[in-house]
């Protein structure tokens, strides 16, 4: 099927702690609580999820759009 990177390393902007998370394929993750300092991470304006803002890899829908596999609304 489609190939995308499902794991992203999320770096907390508050304390710098980073953790590898597996992204849900069909949904964007809006909020993530840092497991080190409990800061609730939220996406930056214009970003669709925390992975796009703080992760090493854009979220799956963005990756698929970039490859042209999914129709853009
Ligand atoms: Zn943190």
Coordinates of C-alpha atoms and ligand atoms in Angstrom, one line a residue:
X1 CA 0.0 0.0 0.0
X2 CA 1.1 3.5 0.5
X3 CA 4.4 4.0 2.2
X4 CA 4.9 6.7 4.8
X5 CA 6.8 7.1 8.0
X6 CA 4.6 6.4 10.9
X7 CA 7.0 7.2 13.6
X8 CA 7.9 10.8 14.5
X9 CA 10.2 12.1 17.1
X10 CA 8.4 14.8 18.9
X11 CA 10.5 17.4 20.7
X12 CA 8.9 19.4 23.5
X13 CA 9.5 23.2 22.9
X14 CA 9.4 23.8 26.7
X15 CA 11.9 21.4 28.1
X16 CA 13.6 19.9 25.0
X17 CA 12.6 16.4 25.8
X18 CA 12.0 14.3 22.7
X19 CA 10.1 11.0 22.4
X20 CA 9.3 8.8 19.5
X21 CA 5.6 8.4 18.9
X22 CA 3.7 6.4 16.4
X23 CA 1.3 8.6 14.5
X24 CA -2.3 7.6 13.8
X25 CA -2.7 7.1 10.1
X26 CA -6.2 8.5 9.6
X27 CA -6.3 11.2 12.2
X28 CA -4.4 14.2 13.2
X29 CA -3.1 14.5 16.7
X30 CA -4.0 17.9 18.0
X31 CA -2.6 17.7 21.5
X32 CA 0.2 15.8 23.1
X33 CA 1.2 16.0 26.7
X34 CA 5.0 16.0 27.2
X35 CA 5.8 13.0 29.3
X36 CA 8.7 14.9 30.9
X37 CA 7.2 18.2 31.9
X38 CA 3.5 17.6 31.2
X39 CA 3.3 20.6 29.0
X40 CA 0.3 20.3 26.6
X41 CA 1.7 20.7 23.1
X42 CA -0.6 22.3 20.5
X43 CA 0.1 22.8 16.8
X44 CA 1.5 26.1 15.6
X45 CA -0.8 28.3 13.6
X46 CA -1.1 26.9 10.1
X47 CA -0.1 23.4 11.1
X48 CA -2.6 20.6 11.3
X49 CA -1.2 18.6 14.2
X50 CA 1.6 18.5 16.7
X51 CA 3.7 16.3 14.5
X52 CA 3.8 18.9 11.8
X53 CA 4.9 21.5 14.4
X54 CA 7.2 19.6 16.6
X55 CA 7.9 16.3 15.0
X56 CA 10.7 15.2 12.8
X57 CA 8.2 13.9 10.2
X58 CA 5.0 15.5 9.0
X59 CA 1.8 13.7 9.8
X60 CA 0.7 10.9 7.4
X61 CA -2.0 12.9 5.6
X62 CA 0.7 15.5 4.7
X63 CA 3.1 12.9 3.6
X64 CA 0.5 11.3 1.3
X65 CA -0.5 14.7 -0.1
X66 CA 3.1 15.5 -0.9
X67 CA 3.3 12.3 -2.9
X68 CA 0.1 13.0 -4.8
X69 CA -1.5 9.8 -3.6
X70 CA -4.5 11.6 -2.0
X71 CA -6.7 14.1 -3.6
X72 CA -6.5 17.5 -2.0
X73 CA -9.8 18.9 -1.0
Ligands
LIG1 ZN1 8.4 19.0 28.0

